[in-house]
Every structure is written in C-alpha cells, then in structure tokens.
mmCIF file of C-alpha atoms and ligand atoms in Angstrom:
data_model
loop_
_atom_site.group_PDB
_atom_site.id
_atom_site.type_symbol
_atom_site.label_atom_id
_atom_site.label_comp_id
_atom_site.label_asym_id
_atom_site.label_seq_id
_atom_site.Cartn_x
_atom_site.Cartn_y
_atom_site.Cartn_z
ATOM 1 C CA MET A 30 6.383 -10.969 -20.732
ATOM 2 C CA THR A 31 7.269 -7.261 -19.745
ATOM 3 C CA LYS A 32 9.986 -6.486 -18.044
ATOM 4 C CA GLU A 33 10.811 -5.186 -13.988
ATOM 5 C CA THR A 34 10.169 -2.829 -13.417
ATOM 6 C CA ASP A 35 14.260 -0.526 -11.103
ATOM 7 C CA TRP A 36 12.872 0.671 -8.096
ATOM 8 C CA GLU A 37 15.718 2.158 -7.111
ATOM 9 C CA GLU A 38 16.188 3.470 -10.914
ATOM 10 C CA ARG A 39 13.318 5.460 -10.343
ATOM 11 C CA TYR A 40 13.923 7.438 -7.214
ATOM 12 C CA GLN A 41 17.436 8.274 -8.675
ATOM 13 C CA GLN A 42 16.258 9.611 -11.796
ATOM 14 C CA GLU A 43 13.514 11.876 -10.003
ATOM 15 C CA ASP A 44 10.833 9.746 -12.409
ATOM 16 C CA THR A 45 8.846 8.761 -9.571
ATOM 17 C CA PRO A 46 5.314 10.523 -11.348
ATOM 18 C CA TRP A 47 3.181 8.997 -7.941
ATOM 19 C CA ASP A 48 4.885 10.653 -5.953
ATOM 20 C CA LYS A 49 2.636 12.932 -4.575
ATOM 21 C CA ASP A 50 4.478 14.982 -1.310
ATOM 22 C CA GLU A 51 1.706 13.670 0.738
ATOM 23 C CA PRO A 52 -1.020 11.175 1.648
ATOM 24 C CA ALA A 53 -3.761 10.256 -0.341
ATOM 25 C CA PRO A 54 -6.975 11.892 0.123
ATOM 26 C CA GLY A 55 -8.835 8.478 1.061
ATOM 27 C CA LEU A 56 -6.207 7.502 3.517
ATOM 28 C CA ILE A 57 -7.040 10.353 4.967
ATOM 29 C CA ASP A 58 -10.619 10.744 4.500
ATOM 30 C CA TRP A 59 -10.899 7.353 6.620
ATOM 31 C CA LEU A 60 -8.305 8.928 9.441
ATOM 32 C CA ASN A 61 -10.195 10.919 10.524
ATOM 33 C CA LYS A 62 -13.316 8.837 11.184
ATOM 34 C CA GLN A 63 -10.943 5.610 12.431
ATOM 35 C CA THR A 64 -12.069 4.116 15.656
ATOM 36 C CA LEU A 65 -9.459 2.224 16.012
ATOM 37 C CA ALA A 66 -7.692 1.436 19.001
ATOM 38 C CA PRO A 67 -4.933 3.381 19.879
ATOM 39 C CA GLU A 68 -1.898 0.107 20.309
ATOM 40 C CA THR A 69 -2.649 -0.694 16.555
ATOM 41 C CA ARG A 70 0.440 -1.272 14.961
ATOM 42 C CA VAL A 71 0.847 -0.248 11.696
ATOM 43 C CA LEU A 72 2.479 -2.145 7.829
ATOM 44 C CA VAL A 73 1.544 0.199 4.974
ATOM 45 C CA PRO A 74 4.507 -1.934 2.511
ATOM 46 C CA GLY A 75 6.039 -0.549 -0.724
ATOM 47 C CA CYS A 76 5.295 3.504 0.944
ATOM 48 C CA GLY A 77 8.131 4.842 -1.316
ATOM 49 C CA ARG A 78 8.458 8.849 0.136
ATOM 50 C CA GLY A 79 6.442 8.438 3.277
ATOM 51 C CA HIS A 80 3.798 9.451 2.592
ATOM 52 C CA ASP A 81 0.592 7.533 3.486
ATOM 53 C CA PRO A 82 3.247 5.747 6.686
ATOM 54 C CA SER A 83 3.694 9.859 8.745
ATOM 55 C CA ALA A 84 -0.551 10.178 7.886
ATOM 56 C CA TRP A 85 -0.174 7.149 10.543
ATOM 57 C CA ALA A 86 2.026 7.978 12.815
ATOM 58 C CA LYS A 87 0.614 12.043 13.654
ATOM 59 C CA ARG A 88 -2.506 10.233 14.977
ATOM 60 C CA GLY A 89 -0.356 8.113 16.977
ATOM 61 C CA PHE A 90 -0.478 4.676 15.277
ATOM 62 C CA GLU A 91 3.093 2.361 15.930
ATOM 63 C CA THR A 92 3.404 2.977 12.284
ATOM 64 C CA THR A 93 6.176 0.678 9.347
ATOM 65 C CA GLY A 94 7.136 1.845 6.225
ATOM 66 C CA MET A 95 8.196 -1.086 4.530
ATOM 67 C CA ASP A 96 9.543 -0.273 0.089
ATOM 68 C CA LEU A 97 12.337 -2.119 -1.846
ATOM 69 C CA SER A 98 14.253 1.822 -2.435
ATOM 70 C CA GLU A 99 17.136 2.493 -0.595
ATOM 71 C CA ILE A 100 16.679 6.378 -2.083
ATOM 72 C CA ALA A 101 12.917 6.133 -1.121
ATOM 73 C CA LEU A 102 13.152 4.987 1.921
ATOM 74 C CA SER A 103 16.213 8.292 3.160
ATOM 75 C CA ASP A 104 14.115 10.263 1.200
ATOM 76 C CA ALA A 105 11.581 8.930 3.428
ATOM 77 C CA ARG A 106 13.488 8.872 6.873
ATOM 78 C CA GLN A 107 15.162 12.644 5.551
ATOM 79 C CA LYS A 108 11.490 13.978 6.008
ATOM 80 C CA TYR A 109 9.767 12.848 8.085
ATOM 81 C CA GLU A 110 12.108 11.765 11.490
ATOM 82 C CA THR A 111 10.839 13.749 14.195
ATOM 83 C CA LEU A 112 7.662 11.752 14.089
ATOM 84 C CA PRO A 113 8.915 9.030 16.969
ATOM 85 C CA ASN A 114 6.770 5.820 16.516
ATOM 86 C CA LEU A 115 7.553 6.438 12.848
ATOM 87 C CA ALA A 116 9.997 3.485 11.400
ATOM 88 C CA PHE A 117 10.752 3.103 7.323
ATOM 89 C CA PHE A 118 12.751 -0.160 6.542
ATOM 90 C CA PRO A 119 14.423 -1.451 3.570
ATOM 91 C CA GLY A 120 12.512 -5.030 2.671
ATOM 92 C CA ASN A 121 9.870 -6.907 -0.362
ATOM 93 C CA PHE A 122 7.056 -7.456 1.135
ATOM 94 C CA LEU A 123 6.786 -10.507 -1.744
ATOM 95 C CA GLU A 124 9.200 -12.280 0.066
ATOM 96 C CA GLU A 125 10.698 -11.435 3.178
ATOM 97 C CA LYS A 126 8.339 -13.081 6.101
ATOM 98 C CA PRO A 127 8.365 -10.677 9.768
ATOM 99 C CA GLN A 128 9.625 -11.371 13.418
ATOM 100 C CA GLU A 129 6.381 -10.700 14.299
ATOM 101 C CA PRO A 130 3.283 -9.456 11.707
ATOM 102 C CA TYR A 131 1.544 -6.800 11.887
ATOM 103 C CA ASP A 132 -2.520 -5.472 13.695
ATOM 104 C CA LEU A 133 -3.174 -3.746 10.179
ATOM 105 C CA ILE A 134 -1.892 -2.861 6.650
ATOM 106 C CA PHE A 135 -2.138 0.087 4.437
ATOM 107 C CA GLU A 136 -2.093 -0.410 0.540
ATOM 108 C CA HIS A 137 -1.453 2.192 -1.809
ATOM 109 C CA THR A 138 0.002 1.649 -5.077
ATOM 110 C CA LEU A 139 1.422 -1.628 -4.348
ATOM 111 C CA TYR A 140 -0.723 -3.870 -6.784
ATOM 112 C CA CYS A 141 -0.618 -1.513 -8.839
ATOM 113 C CA ALA A 142 3.638 -2.093 -9.176
ATOM 114 C CA ILE A 143 3.727 -5.466 -9.147
ATOM 115 C CA GLU A 144 4.480 -7.357 -11.866
ATOM 116 C CA PRO A 145 0.038 -8.304 -12.331
ATOM 117 C CA ALA A 146 1.731 -13.258 -12.789
ATOM 118 C CA ARG A 147 2.434 -12.066 -8.523
ATOM 119 C CA ARG A 148 -0.293 -11.296 -7.213
ATOM 120 C CA ASP A 149 -1.275 -14.018 -5.900
ATOM 121 C CA GLU A 150 2.234 -14.164 -4.450
ATOM 122 C CA TYR A 151 1.015 -10.768 -3.091
ATOM 123 C CA ALA A 152 -2.671 -12.447 -1.114
ATOM 124 C CA GLN A 153 -0.129 -14.906 0.115
ATOM 125 C CA ALA A 154 2.343 -12.209 1.295
ATOM 126 C CA LEU A 155 -0.153 -10.408 3.302
ATOM 127 C CA ASN A 156 -0.655 -13.304 5.244
ATOM 128 C CA HIS A 157 2.949 -13.578 5.896
ATOM 129 C CA TRP A 158 2.056 -10.402 7.413
ATOM 130 C CA LEU A 159 -0.621 -9.308 9.344
ATOM 131 C CA LYS A 160 -2.578 -11.191 11.883
ATOM 132 C CA PRO A 161 -5.653 -13.354 11.972
ATOM 133 C CA GLY A 162 -7.961 -11.251 12.243
ATOM 134 C CA GLY A 163 -5.752 -7.913 10.835
ATOM 135 C CA LEU A 164 -7.339 -5.752 8.809
ATOM 136 C CA PHE A 165 -6.310 -5.106 5.388
ATOM 137 C CA LEU A 166 -6.661 -1.755 3.860
ATOM 138 C CA ALA A 167 -5.980 -0.613 -0.041
ATOM 139 C CA ILE A 168 -6.194 1.742 -2.302
ATOM 140 C CA HIS A 169 -6.804 0.675 -5.657
ATOM 141 C CA PHE A 170 -6.134 0.709 -8.959
ATOM 142 C CA VAL A 171 -8.876 0.488 -11.098
ATOM 143 C CA PHE A 172 -8.606 0.335 -14.069
ATOM 144 C CA PRO A 173 -7.489 -2.357 -17.687
ATOM 145 C CA LEU A 174 -5.388 -4.464 -16.567
ATOM 146 C CA THR A 175 -2.696 -3.623 -20.142
ATOM 147 C CA GLU A 176 0.481 -5.110 -20.876
ATOM 148 C CA GLU A 177 1.386 -1.609 -20.722
ATOM 149 C CA GLY A 178 2.764 -0.970 -16.739
ATOM 150 C CA PRO A 179 3.160 0.290 -13.953
ATOM 151 C CA PRO A 180 0.507 1.087 -13.069
ATOM 152 C CA PHE A 181 -1.030 -2.367 -13.697
ATOM 153 C CA GLY A 182 -4.897 -2.119 -13.791
ATOM 154 C CA ALA A 183 -7.399 -4.022 -11.948
ATOM 155 C CA SER A 184 -11.035 -4.513 -11.691
ATOM 156 C CA LYS A 185 -13.338 -3.934 -8.933
ATOM 157 C CA GLU A 186 -14.288 -8.262 -9.164
ATOM 158 C CA GLU A 187 -10.474 -9.804 -10.014
ATOM 159 C CA ILE A 188 -9.470 -7.820 -5.987
ATOM 160 C CA ILE A 189 -12.410 -9.370 -4.360
ATOM 161 C CA GLU A 190 -11.872 -12.929 -5.935
ATOM 162 C CA ARG A 191 -7.825 -12.114 -5.235
ATOM 163 C CA PHE A 192 -8.214 -11.664 -1.892
ATOM 164 C CA GLU A 193 -12.373 -13.039 -0.273
ATOM 165 C CA PRO A 194 -10.769 -16.826 -0.182
ATOM 166 C CA GLY A 195 -8.791 -15.593 3.017
ATOM 167 C CA PHE A 196 -10.613 -12.547 3.956
ATOM 168 C CA GLU A 197 -13.906 -10.729 4.979
ATOM 169 C CA LEU A 198 -15.142 -7.570 2.438
ATOM 170 C CA LEU A 199 -16.307 -4.638 5.443
ATOM 171 C CA ASN A 200 -16.637 -2.728 2.532
ATOM 172 C CA ASP A 201 -15.982 -0.866 -0.354
ATOM 173 C CA TRP A 202 -16.177 2.535 -1.569
ATOM 174 C CA LYS A 203 -14.912 4.757 -4.426
ATOM 175 C CA PRO A 204 -12.564 7.504 -2.153
ATOM 176 C CA ARG A 205 -10.985 10.782 -2.935
ATOM 177 C CA HIS A 206 -8.011 11.122 -4.988
ATOM 178 C CA PHE A 207 -5.464 13.393 -6.018
ATOM 179 C CA GLU A 208 -6.425 16.019 -9.398
ATOM 180 C CA GLY A 209 -6.049 13.973 -11.990
ATOM 181 C CA ARG A 210 -7.084 10.253 -10.348
ATOM 182 C CA ARG A 211 -10.737 10.567 -10.543
ATOM 183 C CA ASP A 212 -12.314 6.952 -11.947
ATOM 184 C CA GLU A 213 -9.007 5.071 -11.029
ATOM 185 C CA GLU A 214 -9.722 4.314 -7.066
ATOM 186 C CA TRP A 215 -11.014 1.694 -5.334
ATOM 187 C CA MET A 216 -10.911 1.739 -1.853
ATOM 188 C CA PHE A 217 -11.565 -1.709 0.285
ATOM 189 C CA LEU A 218 -11.086 -2.434 3.795
ATOM 190 C CA TRP A 219 -10.578 -6.475 4.333
ATOM 191 C CA LYS A 220 -11.188 -8.087 7.592
ATOM 192 C CA ARG A 221 -8.546 -11.668 7.377
ATOM 193 C CA LYS A 222 -10.177 -14.551 9.011
ATOM 194 C CA VAL A 223 -9.505 -15.601 12.450
HETATM 195 C C1 SAM B 308 4.391 3.619 -7.407
HETATM 196 S S1 SAM B 308 5.245 2.917 -6.223
HETATM 197 C C2 SAM B 308 4.239 3.903 -5.083
HETATM 198 C C3 SAM B 308 4.924 4.534 -3.584
HETATM 199 C C4 SAM B 308 3.599 4.739 -2.921
HETATM 200 N N1 SAM B 308 3.078 4.380 -1.867
HETATM 201 C C5 SAM B 308 3.401 6.279 -2.943
HETATM 202 O O1 SAM B 308 1.857 6.037 -3.598
HETATM 203 O O2 SAM B 308 3.918 7.411 -3.059
HETATM 204 C C6 SAM B 308 5.222 1.640 -6.219
HETATM 205 C C7 SAM B 308 7.011 1.860 -4.439
HETATM 206 O O3 SAM B 308 6.450 0.675 -4.160
HETATM 207 C C8 SAM B 308 7.453 -0.635 -4.126
HETATM 208 N N2 SAM B 308 7.695 -2.152 -4.564
HETATM 209 C C9 SAM B 308 7.584 -2.217 -5.451
HETATM 210 N N3 SAM B 308 7.487 -3.754 -5.385
HETATM 211 C C10 SAM B 308 8.503 -3.321 -3.746
HETATM 212 C C11 SAM B 308 8.007 -5.085 -2.509
HETATM 213 N N4 SAM B 308 8.023 -6.139 -3.292
HETATM 214 N N5 SAM B 308 8.172 -4.738 -1.756
HETATM 215 C C12 SAM B 308 8.720 -3.366 -1.566
HETATM 216 N N6 SAM B 308 8.455 -2.539 -1.824
HETATM 217 C C13 SAM B 308 8.325 -2.604 -3.444
HETATM 218 C C14 SAM B 308 8.206 0.167 -5.267
HETATM 219 O O4 SAM B 308 10.495 0.351 -4.615
HETATM 220 C C15 SAM B 308 8.059 1.840 -4.551
HETATM 221 O O5 SAM B 308 8.265 2.803 -3.724
#
C-alpha cells in the first residue's frame, strides 16, 4: 500500500513537475472546436494552479476550479483574478458534494493522482458533481499501473470499464500533448446516462 500524497506539501516545496504553467494542449484543441451552450457550467476538480480552468473561463464559460491544496488555489487566484467568470474553492472531489451539480466536468491528471484503490469512489463522485446528461471530458495518463506513483497509470480498457456503467462514451482520441508526455495521454468524452 502506498502512502497518501500530501499535496499541500508538494506545493509548499514547489515539487510540482506536472505544472506546465499553461492549459493542456489537448484541451485547447477541443475548446477550439466545441459547440457547447454558452451557459454551460464547468467544474475542473484537482485544478492545481488553475491553468485549465482559465482556458474554459477565457471562452466565456462560468468555471469553477477545485483542489485540496490552498497554496495551489492561492496561486491560481493570484494569476487568474482578472477573469470574472472563474472561481476557485478548496474541496475534496472524492468526499464532498456540491449544492448544485455541474453541466460539464473536465479532468486532467486527477484520476492518475488519486490512490488507485479509490478509483471506484472517483466514478461515484462524478455522479454527485455532474448532472444527469452532463458531459465528462478527461485527459488520462495511459501507461501501465505500477506501485510507484503518483502519477498512477491506467489502461484505456480499465478506464472504459470503470465509467461505462454510468456513462456513454461519445469519443476517444490521442490529444496533442505537452513535451515529454508523448504516448502517455488519451482523451475521452463521456455523457452521463440519464
Ligand atoms: C498531478 S496534480 C494536477 C494539477 C492540475 N490538474 C495540473 O495539471 O496542473 C493533482 C492535483 O489534484 C489535487 N487533488 C488530489 N486529490 C484530490 C481530491 N481528492 N480532491 C481535489 N483535489 C485533489 C492535488 O492537490 C493536485 O493539485
């Protein structure tokens, strides 16, 4: 059994190699083509310093970034405070529930960050945070799962098996990636079953 990661400590020590100081390239490409209703409310759980939520907010969507780490959120607020439709709040995606579920959840390097034993809880949490019929857009790390992590890898098959009971898979593809993450990422677009 691996030790739970102390995310606040990782930010405190600036030990954050995942942070590329910009939104994920695969997200940018998807946003360039999307045809979502402008009133779509977006949640980005495990948002870190807020780069991905900022990309949603810059397209005009009411966006919320959520993370366990107060330091990450403080940095996010400082960097993106000029975007009026972007808010950040501290929370545990696996353990809390929203007052009102969201229309869309975007995930990038949260599934690979949590303990693999908690992946079913993650799938359950989606049902709390996302409306029936809502969209779940995800960039997952796909490489073999080992005891070392985070990041903890996953196979495409495992991901599909986990989410298929509650979601319809609309599309999956290899996204444009950050340098150094070649062949490591796969993107999925799901619709929560009603
Ligand atoms: C690998 S980092 C990725 C951050 C961001 N998505 C990025 O790509 O820059 C994982 C993030 O998830 C957060 N996190 C881990 N478990 C969480 C949970 N249960 N609820 C909310 N955030 C969580 C951590 O604090 C950390 O910021």
